[in-house]
mmCIF file of C-alpha atoms and ligand atoms in Angstrom:
data_model
loop_
_atom_site.group_PDB
_atom_site.id
_atom_site.type_symbol
_atom_site.label_atom_id
_atom_site.label_comp_id
_atom_site.label_asym_id
_atom_site.label_seq_id
_atom_site.Cartn_x
_atom_site.Cartn_y
_atom_site.Cartn_z
ATOM 1 C CA MET A 1 0.000 0.000 0.000
ATOM 2 C CA LYS A 2 1.305 3.440 -0.911
ATOM 3 C CA TYR A 3 0.576 5.891 1.914
ATOM 4 C CA GLY A 4 0.522 9.671 1.730
ATOM 5 C CA LYS A 5 3.848 11.125 2.854
ATOM 6 C CA LYS A 6 2.331 13.206 5.626
ATOM 7 C CA VAL A 7 -0.430 12.791 8.194
ATOM 8 C CA TRP A 8 -2.252 15.760 9.717
ATOM 9 C CA MET A 9 -2.380 15.349 13.499
ATOM 10 C CA ASN A 10 -4.005 17.948 15.717
ATOM 11 C CA GLY A 11 -3.080 20.863 13.497
ATOM 12 C CA ARG A 12 0.317 19.750 12.197
ATOM 13 C CA LEU A 13 1.494 17.742 9.212
ATOM 14 C CA VAL A 14 3.855 15.053 10.442
ATOM 15 C CA PRO A 15 5.827 12.477 8.446
ATOM 16 C CA PHE A 16 3.911 9.226 7.935
ATOM 17 C CA LYS A 17 6.252 7.221 10.185
ATOM 18 C CA ASN A 18 5.746 9.645 13.092
ATOM 19 C CA ALA A 19 1.942 9.528 12.989
ATOM 20 C CA ASN A 20 1.581 7.278 16.031
ATOM 21 C CA VAL A 21 -0.693 7.084 19.069
ATOM 22 C CA HIS A 22 -0.082 5.866 22.619
ATOM 23 C CA VAL A 23 -1.147 2.333 23.589
ATOM 24 C CA LEU A 24 -3.460 3.850 26.226
ATOM 25 C CA THR A 25 -5.397 5.854 23.637
ATOM 26 C CA HIS A 26 -8.981 5.510 24.845
ATOM 27 C CA ALA A 27 -10.359 4.775 21.369
ATOM 28 C CA LEU A 28 -8.110 1.750 21.021
ATOM 29 C CA HIS A 29 -9.812 0.149 24.038
ATOM 30 C CA TYR A 30 -13.386 1.418 23.808
ATOM 31 C CA SER A 31 -13.943 2.292 20.107
ATOM 32 C CA THR A 32 -14.470 5.952 20.982
ATOM 33 C CA ALA A 33 -13.743 7.205 17.486
ATOM 34 C CA VAL A 34 -15.654 8.508 14.496
ATOM 35 C CA PHE A 35 -14.254 8.733 11.016
ATOM 36 C CA GLU A 36 -14.859 9.418 7.350
ATOM 37 C CA GLY A 37 -13.862 7.801 4.084
ATOM 38 C CA ILE A 38 -13.442 10.252 1.222
ATOM 39 C CA ARG A 39 -12.063 9.894 -2.299
ATOM 40 C CA CYS A 40 -9.831 12.201 -4.265
ATOM 41 C CA TYR A 41 -9.899 11.573 -8.016
ATOM 42 C CA ASN A 42 -7.261 12.409 -10.590
ATOM 43 C CA THR A 43 -9.482 14.218 -13.085
ATOM 44 C CA SER A 44 -8.364 15.756 -16.374
ATOM 45 C CA ASN A 45 -8.419 19.136 -14.578
ATOM 46 C CA GLY A 46 -6.298 17.936 -11.691
ATOM 47 C CA SER A 47 -6.957 16.156 -8.411
ATOM 48 C CA ALA A 48 -10.396 16.780 -6.942
ATOM 49 C CA ILE A 49 -12.004 15.679 -3.668
ATOM 50 C CA PHE A 50 -15.493 14.232 -4.067
ATOM 51 C CA ARG A 51 -18.265 15.816 -1.948
ATOM 52 C CA LEU A 52 -15.858 17.186 0.637
ATOM 53 C CA GLN A 53 -18.451 19.396 2.303
ATOM 54 C CA GLU A 54 -20.908 16.529 2.818
ATOM 55 C CA HIS A 55 -18.208 14.294 4.271
ATOM 56 C CA VAL A 56 -17.057 17.008 6.671
ATOM 57 C CA ASP A 57 -20.665 17.660 7.721
ATOM 58 C CA ARG A 58 -21.216 13.941 8.397
ATOM 59 C CA PHE A 59 -17.908 13.783 10.311
ATOM 60 C CA PHE A 60 -19.011 16.541 12.682
ATOM 61 C CA ASN A 61 -22.479 15.039 13.052
ATOM 62 C CA SER A 62 -20.956 11.628 13.854
ATOM 63 C CA ALA A 63 -18.870 13.234 16.601
ATOM 64 C CA LYS A 64 -21.832 15.205 17.971
ATOM 65 C CA LEU A 65 -23.929 12.065 18.338
ATOM 66 C CA TYR A 66 -21.246 10.746 20.689
ATOM 67 C CA SER A 67 -20.847 14.105 22.519
ATOM 68 C CA MET A 68 -17.340 14.372 21.116
ATOM 69 C CA LYS A 69 -16.368 17.973 20.587
ATOM 70 C CA ILE A 70 -14.004 18.513 17.685
ATOM 71 C CA LYS A 71 -11.862 21.490 18.624
ATOM 72 C CA TYR A 72 -11.487 22.680 15.024
ATOM 73 C CA SER A 73 -14.017 24.386 12.757
ATOM 74 C CA LYS A 74 -15.435 22.604 9.704
ATOM 75 C CA LYS A 75 -13.461 25.027 7.531
ATOM 76 C CA LYS A 76 -10.227 24.153 9.344
ATOM 77 C CA ILE A 77 -10.870 20.418 8.849
ATOM 78 C CA SER A 78 -11.740 20.887 5.150
ATOM 79 C CA ASP A 79 -8.544 22.899 4.666
ATOM 80 C CA ALA A 80 -6.572 20.271 6.577
ATOM 81 C CA ILE A 81 -7.937 17.528 4.304
ATOM 82 C CA ILE A 82 -6.846 19.477 1.229
ATOM 83 C CA LYS A 83 -3.445 20.163 2.807
ATOM 84 C CA THR A 84 -2.938 16.479 3.626
ATOM 85 C CA VAL A 85 -3.713 15.392 0.074
ATOM 86 C CA LYS A 86 -1.465 18.090 -1.358
ATOM 87 C CA ALA A 87 1.386 16.944 0.893
ATOM 88 C CA SER A 88 0.777 13.265 0.139
ATOM 89 C CA GLY A 89 2.572 12.999 -3.182
ATOM 90 C CA LEU A 90 -0.544 11.211 -4.506
ATOM 91 C CA LYS A 91 -2.804 12.378 -7.310
ATOM 92 C CA GLU A 92 -5.630 10.052 -6.439
ATOM 93 C CA CYS A 93 -6.319 8.621 -2.990
ATOM 94 C CA TYR A 94 -8.659 7.515 -0.226
ATOM 95 C CA ILE A 95 -8.744 9.992 2.668
ATOM 96 C CA ARG A 96 -9.408 9.035 6.280
ATOM 97 C CA PRO A 97 -10.186 11.788 8.796
ATOM 98 C CA ILE A 98 -10.620 10.364 12.295
ATOM 99 C CA ALA A 99 -11.589 11.980 15.593
ATOM 100 C CA TYR A 100 -10.871 9.906 18.667
ATOM 101 C CA CYS A 101 -10.639 10.011 22.416
ATOM 102 C CA GLY A 102 -6.965 10.159 23.199
ATOM 103 C CA VAL A 103 -4.985 9.472 26.350
ATOM 104 C CA GLY A 104 -6.462 10.841 29.545
ATOM 105 C CA ALA A 105 -8.664 8.224 31.141
ATOM 106 C CA VAL A 106 -7.958 4.554 31.568
ATOM 107 C CA GLY A 107 -11.541 3.529 32.262
ATOM 108 C CA LEU A 108 -14.749 3.391 30.298
ATOM 109 C CA THR A 109 -15.754 7.051 30.791
ATOM 110 C CA PRO A 110 -14.493 8.725 27.623
ATOM 111 C CA PRO A 111 -12.229 11.752 28.008
ATOM 112 C CA LEU A 112 -14.624 13.827 25.886
ATOM 113 C CA ASN A 113 -12.600 16.978 26.400
ATOM 114 C CA ASN A 114 -9.608 15.329 24.792
ATOM 115 C CA ILE A 115 -10.591 14.624 21.206
ATOM 116 C CA ASP A 116 -7.666 14.148 18.866
ATOM 117 C CA VAL A 117 -8.074 14.552 15.124
ATOM 118 C CA ALA A 118 -5.934 13.013 12.429
ATOM 119 C CA ILE A 119 -6.169 12.872 8.644
ATOM 120 C CA ALA A 120 -4.294 10.299 6.612
ATOM 121 C CA CYS A 121 -4.547 9.211 3.005
ATOM 122 C CA TRP A 122 -3.347 6.383 0.820
ATOM 123 C CA GLU A 123 -3.403 5.233 -2.731
ATOM 124 C CA TRP A 124 -6.671 3.489 -3.466
ATOM 125 C CA LYS A 125 -6.371 0.004 -4.889
ATOM 126 C CA MET A 126 -9.545 -1.559 -6.121
ATOM 127 C CA GLY A 127 -8.878 -4.735 -4.096
ATOM 128 C CA GLU A 128 -12.041 -6.205 -2.728
ATOM 129 C CA SER A 129 -14.346 -4.003 -4.850
ATOM 130 C CA LYS A 130 -12.888 -5.454 -8.059
ATOM 131 C CA ALA A 131 -15.470 -8.214 -8.408
ATOM 132 C CA GLY A 132 -18.302 -5.711 -8.113
ATOM 133 C CA LYS A 133 -16.795 -3.501 -10.774
ATOM 134 C CA PHE A 134 -16.339 -6.187 -13.391
ATOM 135 C CA SER A 135 -17.803 -9.678 -13.107
ATOM 136 C CA GLY A 136 -20.193 -8.861 -10.240
ATOM 137 C CA ALA A 137 -19.889 -9.625 -6.536
ATOM 138 C CA LYS A 138 -21.108 -12.764 -4.812
ATOM 139 C CA CYS A 139 -22.814 -11.872 -1.559
ATOM 140 C CA LYS A 140 -23.909 -13.786 1.494
ATOM 141 C CA ILE A 141 -26.907 -12.787 3.549
ATOM 142 C CA SER A 142 -25.261 -12.551 6.919
ATOM 143 C CA ASN A 143 -26.432 -14.268 10.063
ATOM 144 C CA TRP A 144 -25.126 -11.243 11.949
ATOM 145 C CA ILE A 145 -27.959 -8.741 12.365
ATOM 146 C CA ARG A 146 -27.193 -5.088 11.681
ATOM 147 C CA ILE A 147 -27.259 -3.352 15.049
ATOM 148 C CA ASP A 148 -29.628 -0.427 15.048
ATOM 149 C CA SER A 149 -30.119 2.939 16.679
ATOM 150 C CA ARG A 150 -31.855 1.422 19.692
ATOM 151 C CA SER A 151 -28.393 0.243 20.683
ATOM 152 C CA GLN A 152 -26.150 3.076 19.504
ATOM 153 C CA PRO A 153 -26.503 6.017 17.095
ATOM 154 C CA MET A 154 -26.010 4.263 13.759
ATOM 155 C CA GLU A 155 -26.355 7.565 11.912
ATOM 156 C CA SER A 156 -22.856 8.189 13.199
ATOM 157 C CA LYS A 157 -20.002 6.750 11.183
ATOM 158 C CA ALA A 158 -18.426 5.472 14.355
ATOM 159 C CA ALA A 159 -15.674 2.907 14.844
ATOM 160 C CA ALA A 160 -18.071 1.209 17.269
ATOM 161 C CA ASN A 161 -20.346 0.231 14.352
ATOM 162 C CA TYR A 162 -17.664 -1.665 12.579
ATOM 163 C CA SER A 163 -17.129 -4.697 14.791
ATOM 164 C CA ASN A 164 -20.640 -5.757 13.726
ATOM 165 C CA ALA A 165 -19.807 -4.982 10.087
ATOM 166 C CA ALA A 166 -16.427 -6.718 10.249
ATOM 167 C CA LEU A 167 -17.975 -9.898 11.711
ATOM 168 C CA ALA A 168 -20.333 -10.009 8.750
ATOM 169 C CA ARG A 169 -17.583 -9.225 6.228
ATOM 170 C CA VAL A 170 -15.159 -11.835 7.623
ATOM 171 C CA ASP A 171 -17.868 -14.486 7.771
ATOM 172 C CA ALA A 172 -18.798 -13.793 4.137
ATOM 173 C CA LEU A 173 -15.161 -13.951 2.993
ATOM 174 C CA LYS A 174 -14.486 -17.151 4.969
ATOM 175 C CA SER A 175 -17.522 -18.728 3.314
ATOM 176 C CA GLY A 176 -16.150 -17.922 -0.142
ATOM 177 C CA TYR A 177 -18.221 -14.797 -0.886
ATOM 178 C CA ASP A 178 -17.078 -11.285 -1.747
ATOM 179 C CA GLU A 179 -19.324 -9.364 0.620
ATOM 180 C CA ALA A 180 -22.097 -9.617 3.214
ATOM 181 C CA ILE A 181 -25.625 -8.279 3.059
ATOM 182 C CA MET A 182 -27.029 -7.538 6.493
ATOM 183 C CA LEU A 183 -30.633 -7.646 7.658
ATOM 184 C CA ASN A 184 -32.018 -5.441 10.409
ATOM 185 C CA TYR A 185 -33.865 -6.681 13.500
ATOM 186 C CA GLU A 186 -37.162 -6.572 11.585
ATOM 187 C CA GLY A 187 -35.728 -8.992 9.035
ATOM 188 C CA LYS A 188 -35.639 -6.315 6.333
ATOM 189 C CA ILE A 189 -32.638 -5.686 4.123
ATOM 190 C CA ALA A 190 -30.323 -3.098 5.687
ATOM 191 C CA GLU A 191 -27.009 -2.741 3.867
ATOM 192 C CA GLY A 192 -23.691 -4.335 3.055
ATOM 193 C CA SER A 193 -20.869 -4.266 5.598
ATOM 194 C CA ALA A 194 -19.678 -0.974 4.092
ATOM 195 C CA GLU A 195 -22.134 -0.172 1.307
ATOM 196 C CA ASN A 196 -25.753 0.756 0.754
ATOM 197 C CA ILE A 197 -27.833 -1.525 -1.434
ATOM 198 C CA PHE A 198 -30.232 -1.006 -4.347
ATOM 199 C CA ILE A 199 -32.368 -3.318 -6.460
ATOM 200 C CA VAL A 200 -33.833 -2.957 -9.949
ATOM 201 C CA LYS A 201 -37.113 -4.690 -10.750
ATOM 202 C CA ASP A 202 -39.617 -3.951 -13.524
ATOM 203 C CA ALA A 203 -37.581 -0.837 -14.405
ATOM 204 C CA ARG A 204 -38.007 0.473 -10.845
ATOM 205 C CA ILE A 205 -34.998 1.256 -8.692
ATOM 206 C CA LYS A 206 -35.493 0.741 -4.968
ATOM 207 C CA THR A 207 -33.352 1.122 -1.868
ATOM 208 C CA PRO A 208 -34.047 0.678 1.850
ATOM 209 C CA PRO A 209 -34.981 3.959 3.588
ATOM 210 C CA LEU A 210 -32.600 5.549 6.083
ATOM 211 C CA GLU A 211 -35.072 4.519 8.812
ATOM 212 C CA SER A 212 -34.164 0.886 8.136
ATOM 213 C CA GLY A 213 -31.005 1.618 10.111
ATOM 214 C CA VAL A 214 -28.525 2.172 7.293
ATOM 215 C CA LEU A 215 -25.730 4.710 7.093
ATOM 216 C CA ALA A 216 -26.756 7.801 5.125
ATOM 217 C CA GLY A 217 -24.252 6.989 2.414
ATOM 218 C CA ILE A 218 -22.942 9.896 0.395
ATOM 219 C CA THR A 219 -22.608 7.662 -2.656
ATOM 220 C CA ARG A 220 -26.204 6.501 -2.069
ATOM 221 C CA ASP A 221 -27.273 10.132 -2.111
ATOM 222 C CA SER A 222 -25.129 10.842 -5.197
ATOM 223 C CA ILE A 223 -26.712 7.945 -7.087
ATOM 224 C CA ILE A 224 -30.227 9.033 -6.096
ATOM 225 C CA GLN A 225 -29.479 12.559 -7.317
ATOM 226 C CA ILE A 226 -27.864 11.375 -10.567
ATOM 227 C CA ILE A 227 -30.883 9.175 -11.336
ATOM 228 C CA LYS A 228 -33.238 12.079 -10.564
ATOM 229 C CA GLU A 229 -31.273 14.503 -12.711
ATOM 230 C CA ASN A 230 -31.482 11.978 -15.559
ATOM 231 C CA GLY A 231 -35.277 11.870 -15.289
ATOM 232 C CA GLY A 232 -35.686 8.739 -13.164
ATOM 233 C CA ARG A 233 -36.424 8.158 -9.520
ATOM 234 C CA VAL A 234 -35.446 5.901 -6.673
ATOM 235 C CA ILE A 235 -38.115 4.482 -4.393
ATOM 236 C CA GLU A 236 -37.018 4.340 -0.762
ATOM 237 C CA THR A 237 -38.877 1.416 0.717
ATOM 238 C CA ASN A 238 -38.291 -1.564 2.959
ATOM 239 C CA LEU A 239 -36.997 -4.581 1.087
ATOM 240 C CA GLU A 240 -37.152 -8.237 1.994
ATOM 241 C CA LYS A 241 -34.881 -11.114 1.070
ATOM 242 C CA LYS A 242 -37.352 -12.206 -1.614
ATOM 243 C CA ASP A 243 -37.047 -8.764 -3.266
ATOM 244 C CA LEU A 244 -33.338 -9.375 -3.705
ATOM 245 C CA PHE A 245 -33.808 -12.831 -5.176
ATOM 246 C CA SER A 246 -36.494 -11.721 -7.615
ATOM 247 C CA ALA A 247 -34.647 -8.547 -8.666
ATOM 248 C CA GLU A 248 -33.312 -8.156 -12.182
ATOM 249 C CA GLU A 249 -30.316 -6.298 -10.832
ATOM 250 C CA VAL A 250 -28.765 -5.634 -7.440
ATOM 251 C CA PHE A 251 -26.006 -3.125 -6.828
ATOM 252 C CA MET A 252 -24.245 -1.550 -3.883
ATOM 253 C CA THR A 253 -22.837 1.927 -3.395
ATOM 254 C CA GLY A 254 -20.077 3.290 -1.224
ATOM 255 C CA THR A 255 -17.073 5.561 -1.274
ATOM 256 C CA ALA A 256 -14.740 2.597 -1.591
ATOM 257 C CA ALA A 257 -16.960 0.422 -3.786
ATOM 258 C CA GLU A 258 -18.436 3.284 -5.861
ATOM 259 C CA VAL A 259 -21.141 1.355 -7.767
ATOM 260 C CA LYS A 260 -20.709 -2.371 -7.353
ATOM 261 C CA SER A 261 -22.738 -4.964 -9.174
ATOM 262 C CA VAL A 262 -24.057 -7.933 -7.183
ATOM 263 C CA THR A 263 -24.678 -10.914 -9.412
ATOM 264 C CA HIS A 264 -25.112 -13.740 -6.892
ATOM 265 C CA ILE A 265 -26.641 -13.880 -3.430
ATOM 266 C CA ASP A 266 -26.411 -17.018 -1.300
ATOM 267 C CA LYS A 267 -25.307 -18.877 -4.461
ATOM 268 C CA LYS A 268 -28.476 -17.857 -6.338
ATOM 269 C CA ARG A 269 -28.150 -15.945 -9.572
ATOM 270 C CA ILE A 270 -29.544 -12.416 -9.698
ATOM 271 C CA GLY A 271 -31.104 -11.749 -13.095
ATOM 272 C CA ASN A 272 -28.937 -13.457 -15.673
ATOM 273 C CA GLY A 273 -25.977 -13.616 -13.271
ATOM 274 C CA LYS A 274 -24.144 -10.803 -15.068
ATOM 275 C CA PRO A 275 -23.837 -7.087 -14.229
ATOM 276 C CA GLY A 276 -27.099 -5.517 -15.405
ATOM 277 C CA ASN A 277 -27.601 -2.660 -17.864
ATOM 278 C CA ILE A 278 -28.845 -0.143 -15.303
ATOM 279 C CA THR A 279 -25.967 -0.952 -12.964
ATOM 280 C CA GLN A 280 -23.449 -0.536 -15.767
ATOM 281 C CA THR A 281 -25.037 2.732 -16.865
ATOM 282 C CA LEU A 282 -24.859 4.027 -13.286
ATOM 283 C CA GLN A 283 -21.242 2.913 -12.978
ATOM 284 C CA LYS A 284 -20.460 4.996 -16.036
ATOM 285 C CA SER A 285 -22.524 7.976 -14.871
ATOM 286 C CA PHE A 286 -20.851 7.897 -11.465
ATOM 287 C CA LYS A 287 -17.441 7.752 -13.098
ATOM 288 C CA ASP A 288 -18.292 10.746 -15.300
ATOM 289 C CA VAL A 289 -19.491 12.702 -12.276
ATOM 290 C CA SER A 290 -16.531 11.841 -10.036
ATOM 291 C CA MET A 291 -14.026 12.532 -12.819
ATOM 292 C CA GLY A 292 -15.528 15.947 -13.520
ATOM 293 C CA ASN A 293 -16.951 14.970 -16.904
ATOM 294 C CA ASP A 294 -20.550 15.865 -16.076
ATOM 295 C CA GLU A 295 -20.994 19.608 -15.801
ATOM 296 C CA ARG A 296 -24.213 19.274 -13.835
ATOM 297 C CA PHE A 297 -22.335 17.923 -10.834
ATOM 298 C CA LEU A 298 -19.129 19.940 -10.915
ATOM 299 C CA SER A 299 -20.046 21.547 -7.594
ATOM 300 C CA TRP A 300 -19.451 18.143 -5.961
ATOM 301 C CA LEU A 301 -15.747 18.394 -6.719
ATOM 302 C CA THR A 302 -13.217 20.421 -4.759
ATOM 303 C CA TYR A 303 -10.154 20.848 -6.927
ATOM 304 C CA LEU A 304 -6.908 21.029 -4.985
HETATM 305 C C1 PLP B 1 -22.087 0.648 6.880
HETATM 306 C C2 PLP B 1 -21.907 1.483 5.675
HETATM 307 N N1 PLP B 1 -22.971 1.707 4.866
HETATM 308 C C3 PLP B 1 -22.850 2.468 3.766
HETATM 309 C C4 PLP B 1 -21.652 3.038 3.405
HETATM 310 C C5 PLP B 1 -21.556 3.898 2.196
HETATM 311 O O1 PLP B 1 -21.387 5.238 2.579
HETATM 312 P P1 PLP B 1 -20.632 6.266 1.660
HETATM 313 O O2 PLP B 1 -21.277 6.202 0.331
HETATM 314 O O3 PLP B 1 -20.827 7.577 2.326
HETATM 315 O O4 PLP B 1 -19.215 5.842 1.614
HETATM 316 C C6 PLP B 1 -20.521 2.821 4.214
HETATM 317 C C7 PLP B 1 -19.231 3.375 3.828
HETATM 318 O O5 PLP B 1 -18.610 4.047 4.531
HETATM 319 C C8 PLP B 1 -20.653 2.043 5.384
HETATM 320 O O6 PLP B 1 -19.611 1.808 6.176
#
């Protein structure tokens, strides 16, 4: 993995190898951290960060839901993200801002007045999203239930959400699949371990509503807006397992995955078992938008 040369830590850019935390960092023990995943694309007009404002807004909201006070303004964090990418030596990358409870308490009570912030970035390799991009991903409906907001604020992109997601992901990989699909406690479809999910049936595109306990994905929102701008619409409605199996197409969205085709679920073929036309069209549209080739969405890009 090629990492950015510098990491922004509490207001300073430090060399990658010096971006370390103490073993008694509270977040390491109690998952008291919130973070973001953002992409910077190497467009024909230079490197551009995708939907920076929305990611920074979600970052602050995630922290607020855990009573974590970030001691920097949104503007300062946006500028720091740009600075980190500029100092990285990378033209295209994945960016990870993280706010976490640092050293200061060695028990459960989080040191909420001691929130550290760091921003790192690294070269994005398609890795596990490759299948979804080309041949289509094979997914397993997980036995792990997506925890919901009765247990912790799932609207927050918090580290604490990801042990549940990682259990589902690891179980899917160990069973020979590419990704997990998680149900909520009502038995409805929630999301993938790190992606939102959509289906296409009878020319209708549907996705579970945010109330089903899914992360308000920024790619999900981008896809909904792209479809709308192109004259279509997405129906936000609860979906059941049978809706997945009878769909003509299933796809997932996420910052890492972008638009990922799902061609098999629990060993059953979805549609004809190949990436569908609507999915492929959306993959292309999303690429055009993120690479600055669709003028209607240029405001989503922050050029460095
Ligand atoms: C649980 C979960 N759902 C959905 C998403 C997709 O969100 P976004 O499109 O903002 O990356 C992610 C990715 O971070 C995620 O972790």
